[in-house]
Short mmCIF file of C-alpha atoms in Angstrom, two decimals:
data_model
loop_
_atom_site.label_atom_id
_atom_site.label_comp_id
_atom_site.label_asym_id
_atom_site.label_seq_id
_atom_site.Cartn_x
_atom_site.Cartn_y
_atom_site.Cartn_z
CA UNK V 1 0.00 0.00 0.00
CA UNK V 2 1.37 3.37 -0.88
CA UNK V 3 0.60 5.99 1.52
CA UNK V 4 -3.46 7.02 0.95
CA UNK V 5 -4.08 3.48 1.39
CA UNK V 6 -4.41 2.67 -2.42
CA UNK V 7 -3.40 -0.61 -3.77
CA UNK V 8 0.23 -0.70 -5.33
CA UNK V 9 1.68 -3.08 -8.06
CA UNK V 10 5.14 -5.00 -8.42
CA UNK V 11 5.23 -3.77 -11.93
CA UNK V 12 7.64 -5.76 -14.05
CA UNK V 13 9.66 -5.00 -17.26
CA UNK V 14 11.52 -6.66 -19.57
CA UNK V 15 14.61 -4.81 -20.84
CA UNK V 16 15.96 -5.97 -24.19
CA UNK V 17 13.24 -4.58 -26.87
CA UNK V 18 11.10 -3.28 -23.87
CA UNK V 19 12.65 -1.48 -21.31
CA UNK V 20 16.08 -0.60 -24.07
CA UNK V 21 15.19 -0.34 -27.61
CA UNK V 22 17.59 -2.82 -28.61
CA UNK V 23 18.57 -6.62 -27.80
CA UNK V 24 21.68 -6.13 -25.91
CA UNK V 25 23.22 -9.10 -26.18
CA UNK V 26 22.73 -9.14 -29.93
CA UNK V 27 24.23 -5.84 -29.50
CA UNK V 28 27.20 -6.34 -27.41
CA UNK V 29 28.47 -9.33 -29.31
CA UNK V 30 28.15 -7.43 -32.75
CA UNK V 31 30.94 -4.99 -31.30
CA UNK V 32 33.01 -7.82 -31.14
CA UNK V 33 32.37 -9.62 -34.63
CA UNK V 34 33.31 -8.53 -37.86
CA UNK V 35 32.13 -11.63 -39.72
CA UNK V 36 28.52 -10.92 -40.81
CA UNK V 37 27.47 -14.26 -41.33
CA UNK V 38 28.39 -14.78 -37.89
CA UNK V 39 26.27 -12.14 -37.14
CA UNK V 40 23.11 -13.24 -38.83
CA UNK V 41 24.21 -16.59 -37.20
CA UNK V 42 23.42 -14.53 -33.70
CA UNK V 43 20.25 -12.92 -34.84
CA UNK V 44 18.76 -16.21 -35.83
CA UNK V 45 19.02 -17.99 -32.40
CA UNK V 46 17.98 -14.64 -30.86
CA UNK V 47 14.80 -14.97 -33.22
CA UNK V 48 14.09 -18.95 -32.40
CA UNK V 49 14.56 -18.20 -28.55
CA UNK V 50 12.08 -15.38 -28.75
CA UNK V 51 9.74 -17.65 -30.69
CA UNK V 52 10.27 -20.42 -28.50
CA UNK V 53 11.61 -22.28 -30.91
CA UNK V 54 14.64 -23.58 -29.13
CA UNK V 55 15.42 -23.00 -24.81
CA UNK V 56 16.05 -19.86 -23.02
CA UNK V 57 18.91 -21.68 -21.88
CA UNK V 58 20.39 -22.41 -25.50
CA UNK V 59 19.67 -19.09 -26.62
CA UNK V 60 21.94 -17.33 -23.91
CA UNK V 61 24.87 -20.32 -24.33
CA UNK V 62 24.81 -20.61 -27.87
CA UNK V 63 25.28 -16.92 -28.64
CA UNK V 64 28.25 -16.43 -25.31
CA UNK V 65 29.62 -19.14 -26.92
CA UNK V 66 29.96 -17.27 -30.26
CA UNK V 67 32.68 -14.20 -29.09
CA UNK V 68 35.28 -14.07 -27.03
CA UNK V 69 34.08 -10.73 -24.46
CA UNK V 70 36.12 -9.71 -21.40
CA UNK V 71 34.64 -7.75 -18.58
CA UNK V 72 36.03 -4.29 -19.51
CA UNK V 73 33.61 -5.00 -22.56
CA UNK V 74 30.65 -5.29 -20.12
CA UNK V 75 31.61 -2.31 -17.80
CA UNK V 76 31.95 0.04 -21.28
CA UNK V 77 28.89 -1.52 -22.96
CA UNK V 78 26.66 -0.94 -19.50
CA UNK V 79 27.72 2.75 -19.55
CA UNK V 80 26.52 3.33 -23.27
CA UNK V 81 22.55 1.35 -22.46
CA UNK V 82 20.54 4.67 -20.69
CA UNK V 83 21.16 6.28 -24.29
CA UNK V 84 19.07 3.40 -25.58
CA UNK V 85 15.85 3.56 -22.70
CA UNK V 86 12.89 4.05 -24.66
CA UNK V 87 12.04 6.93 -25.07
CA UNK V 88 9.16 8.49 -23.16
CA UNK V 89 9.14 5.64 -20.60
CA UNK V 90 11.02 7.29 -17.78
CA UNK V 91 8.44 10.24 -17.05
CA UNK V 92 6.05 7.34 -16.61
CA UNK V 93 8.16 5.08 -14.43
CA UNK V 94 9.05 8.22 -12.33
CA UNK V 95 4.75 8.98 -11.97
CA UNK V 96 4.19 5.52 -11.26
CA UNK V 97 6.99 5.18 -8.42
CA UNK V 98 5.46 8.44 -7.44
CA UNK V 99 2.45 6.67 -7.02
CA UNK V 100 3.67 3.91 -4.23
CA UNK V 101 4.33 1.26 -7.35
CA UNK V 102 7.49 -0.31 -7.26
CA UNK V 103 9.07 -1.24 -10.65
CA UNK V 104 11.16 -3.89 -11.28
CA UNK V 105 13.41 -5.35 -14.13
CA UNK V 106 12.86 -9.21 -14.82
CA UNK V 107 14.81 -10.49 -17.38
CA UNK V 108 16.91 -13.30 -18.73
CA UNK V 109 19.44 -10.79 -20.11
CA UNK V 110 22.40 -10.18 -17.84
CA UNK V 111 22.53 -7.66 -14.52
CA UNK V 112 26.37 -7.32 -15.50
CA UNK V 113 25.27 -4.52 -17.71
CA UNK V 114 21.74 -3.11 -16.24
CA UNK V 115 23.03 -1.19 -13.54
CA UNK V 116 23.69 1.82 -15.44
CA UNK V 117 19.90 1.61 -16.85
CA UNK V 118 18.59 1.03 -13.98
CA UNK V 119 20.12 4.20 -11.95
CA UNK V 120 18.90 6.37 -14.46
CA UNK V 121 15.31 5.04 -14.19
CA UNK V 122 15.97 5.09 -10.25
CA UNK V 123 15.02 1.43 -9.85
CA UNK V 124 16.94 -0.71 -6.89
CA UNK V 125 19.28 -3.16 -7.71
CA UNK V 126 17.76 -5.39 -5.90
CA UNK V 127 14.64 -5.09 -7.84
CA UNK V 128 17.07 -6.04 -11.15
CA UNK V 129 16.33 -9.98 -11.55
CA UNK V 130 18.54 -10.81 -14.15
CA UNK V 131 21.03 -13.46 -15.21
CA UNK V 132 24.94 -13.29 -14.25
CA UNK V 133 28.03 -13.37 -16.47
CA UNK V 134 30.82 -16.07 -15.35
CA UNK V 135 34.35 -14.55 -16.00
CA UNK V 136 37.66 -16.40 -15.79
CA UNK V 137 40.67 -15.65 -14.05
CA UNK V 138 41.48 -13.39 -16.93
CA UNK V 139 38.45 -11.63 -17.38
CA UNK V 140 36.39 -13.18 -20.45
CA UNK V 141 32.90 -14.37 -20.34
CA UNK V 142 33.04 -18.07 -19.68
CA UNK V 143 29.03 -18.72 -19.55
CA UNK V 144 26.43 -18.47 -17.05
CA UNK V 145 25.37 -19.18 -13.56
CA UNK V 146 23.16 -22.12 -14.52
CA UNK V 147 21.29 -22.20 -11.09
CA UNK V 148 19.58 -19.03 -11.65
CA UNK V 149 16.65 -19.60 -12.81
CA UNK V 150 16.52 -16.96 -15.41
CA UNK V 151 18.47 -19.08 -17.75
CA UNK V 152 16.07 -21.55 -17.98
CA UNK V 153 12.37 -21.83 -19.54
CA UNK V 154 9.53 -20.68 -17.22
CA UNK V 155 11.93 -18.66 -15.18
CA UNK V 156 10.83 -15.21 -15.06
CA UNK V 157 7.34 -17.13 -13.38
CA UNK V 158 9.69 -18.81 -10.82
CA UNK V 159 11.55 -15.49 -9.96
CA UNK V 160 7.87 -13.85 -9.66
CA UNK V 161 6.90 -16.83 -7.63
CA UNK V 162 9.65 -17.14 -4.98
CA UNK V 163 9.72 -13.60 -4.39
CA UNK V 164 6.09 -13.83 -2.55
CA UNK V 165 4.70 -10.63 -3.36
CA UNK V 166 1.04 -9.91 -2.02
CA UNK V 167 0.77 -6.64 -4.34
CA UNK V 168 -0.70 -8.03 -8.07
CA UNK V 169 1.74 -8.31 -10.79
CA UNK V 170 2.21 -6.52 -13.84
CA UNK V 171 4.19 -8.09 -16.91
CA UNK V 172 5.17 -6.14 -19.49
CA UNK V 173 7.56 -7.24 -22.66
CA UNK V 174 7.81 -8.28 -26.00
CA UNK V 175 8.65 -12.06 -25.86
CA UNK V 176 7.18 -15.64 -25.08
CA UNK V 177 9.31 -15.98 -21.86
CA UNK V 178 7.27 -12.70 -20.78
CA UNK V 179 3.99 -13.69 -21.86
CA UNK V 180 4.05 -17.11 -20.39
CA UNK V 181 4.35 -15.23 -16.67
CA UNK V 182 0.51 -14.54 -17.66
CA UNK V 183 0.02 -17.63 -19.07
CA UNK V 184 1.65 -19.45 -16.33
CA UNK V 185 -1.21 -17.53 -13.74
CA UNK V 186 2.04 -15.75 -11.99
CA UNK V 187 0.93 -12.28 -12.23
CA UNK V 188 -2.48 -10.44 -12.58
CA UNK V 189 -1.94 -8.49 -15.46
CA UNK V 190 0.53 -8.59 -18.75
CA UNK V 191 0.98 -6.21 -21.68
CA UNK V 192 2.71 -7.13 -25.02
CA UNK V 193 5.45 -4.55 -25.52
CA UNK V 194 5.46 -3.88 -29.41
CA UNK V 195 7.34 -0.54 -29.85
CA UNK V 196 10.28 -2.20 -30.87
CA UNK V 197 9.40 -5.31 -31.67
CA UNK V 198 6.38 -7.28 -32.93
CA UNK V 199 6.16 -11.36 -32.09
CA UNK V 200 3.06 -12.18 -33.88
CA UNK V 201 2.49 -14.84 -31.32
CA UNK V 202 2.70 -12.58 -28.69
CA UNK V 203 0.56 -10.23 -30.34
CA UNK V 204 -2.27 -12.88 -31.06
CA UNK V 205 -2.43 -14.43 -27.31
CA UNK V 206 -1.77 -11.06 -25.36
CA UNK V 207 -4.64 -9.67 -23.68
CA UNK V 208 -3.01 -6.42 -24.18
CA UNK V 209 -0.75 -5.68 -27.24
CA UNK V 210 0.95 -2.58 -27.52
CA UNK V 211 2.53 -0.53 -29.96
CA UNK V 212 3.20 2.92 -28.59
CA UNK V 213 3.98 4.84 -26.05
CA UNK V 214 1.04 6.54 -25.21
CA UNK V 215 -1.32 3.48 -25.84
CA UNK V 216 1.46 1.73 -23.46
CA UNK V 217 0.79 4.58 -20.58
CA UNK V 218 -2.95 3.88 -21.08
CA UNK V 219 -2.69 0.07 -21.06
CA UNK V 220 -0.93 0.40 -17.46
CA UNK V 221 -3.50 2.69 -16.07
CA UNK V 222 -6.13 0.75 -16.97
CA UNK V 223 -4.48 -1.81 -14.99
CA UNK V 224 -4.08 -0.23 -12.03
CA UNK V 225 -6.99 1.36 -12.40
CA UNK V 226 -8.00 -2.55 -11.84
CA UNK V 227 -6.32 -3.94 -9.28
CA UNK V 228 -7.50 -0.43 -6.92
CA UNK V 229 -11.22 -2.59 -7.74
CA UNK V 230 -9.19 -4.91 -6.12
CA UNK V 231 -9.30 -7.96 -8.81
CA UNK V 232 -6.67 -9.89 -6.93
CA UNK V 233 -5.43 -9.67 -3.11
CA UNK V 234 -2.18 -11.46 -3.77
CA UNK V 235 -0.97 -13.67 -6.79
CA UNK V 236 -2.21 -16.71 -6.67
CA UNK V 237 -1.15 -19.84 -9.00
CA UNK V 238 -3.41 -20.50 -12.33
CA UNK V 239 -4.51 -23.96 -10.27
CA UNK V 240 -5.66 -22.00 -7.47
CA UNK V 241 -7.14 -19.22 -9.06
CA UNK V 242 -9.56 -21.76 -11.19
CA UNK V 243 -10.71 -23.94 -7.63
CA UNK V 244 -12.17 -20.54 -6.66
CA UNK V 245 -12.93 -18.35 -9.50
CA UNK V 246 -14.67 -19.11 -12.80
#
């Protein structure tokens, strides 16, 4: 509760192609590749991991795997992201933290580099809930911690899950692994993020489907404007939600 007493949300963002115009890790290894089939090689298993076509998990190894970056890569390419927030979304993250809502960054990108991104948009790093880069003794990327559950399928649900909130959930973001948070019945609400990029099948199963900014700053009010009817007291699973609700 925020203080008047109104219901708040955990409101939760994607970054790449949501939060950031871009796909950073697409990004970050194309600064290190000059081959361009290599390249379209990267954007390809981007593309099938967004589509669900192969694992989260594959996604993020498969494209680590494919440059050689040390961690004085990361630290320059994390102070170059707040250039890349989109634009007109930090007015409306300031009004809704204003407002007693706390926002949070759920991804299965890498925290190595939000920090930055996330100062700018004032947003603890302890609400960041990202993956985390594995460096060798010499500094260069050597995978991923493979416990966190980020890196795996269904994560972003399990992250929601253990973190026990009893304020309703907002999901917002462009991909499968954000709309199956909603589909998964671990948060209240989700809106399909299409300013940057359109996934037509998270366009044809989100509830809410986006495309810009100021149809984005609607689609979240009208949430809100929801859970103050109080739709939800506290996230509850899918399974539980259908023994009491039809």
């Amino acid at each position: 509760m925020n203080k008047g007493g109104s219901p708040v949300a955990d409101i939760f963002f994607d970054f790449d192609s949501t939060m950031v115009e871009i796909e950073t890790l697409d990004v970050l290894l194309s600064q290190h590749m000059t081959d361009s089939a290599l390249k379209k090689h990267i954007a390809h298993i981007t593309k099938q991991g967004m589509a669900g076509e192969i694992s989260l998990f594959q996604s993020l190894t498969q494209r680590l795997k494919a440059a050689k970056i040390h961690q004085s890569d990361i630290e320059a390419f994390a102070n170059s992201l707040p250039q890349h927030i989109t634009a007109g979304l930090k007015p409306l993250i300031d009004k809704w933290q204003q407002h007693g809502h706390t926002i949070h960054i759920l991804s299965g990108g890498f925290k190595d580099y939000m920090h930055p991104t996330a100062a700018q948009l004032n947003i603890e790093k302890s609400h960041i809930h990202a993956n985390k880069l594995l460096f060798d003794d010499q500094g260069y990327i050597t995978g991923l911690d493979e416990k966190n559950p980020l890196c795996h399928n269904y994560g972003k649900g399990k992250v929601i899950e253990e973190l026990s909130l009893c304020n309703q959930a907002i999901m917002i973001g462009d991909g499968v692994t954000d709309l199956e948070v909603y589909l998964d019945g671990k948060c209240t609400a989700f809106i399909g993020f299409g300013l940057h990029a359109k996934r037509e099948n998270v366009q044809q199963q989100s509830p809410t489907f986006v495309i810009d900014i100021a149809q984005f700053e609607k689609a979240v009010e009208q949430k809100i404007t929801q859970i103050k009817k109080g739709v939800w007291p506290c996230i509850l699973s899918a399974k539980i939600k259908s023994m009491f609700y039809c």
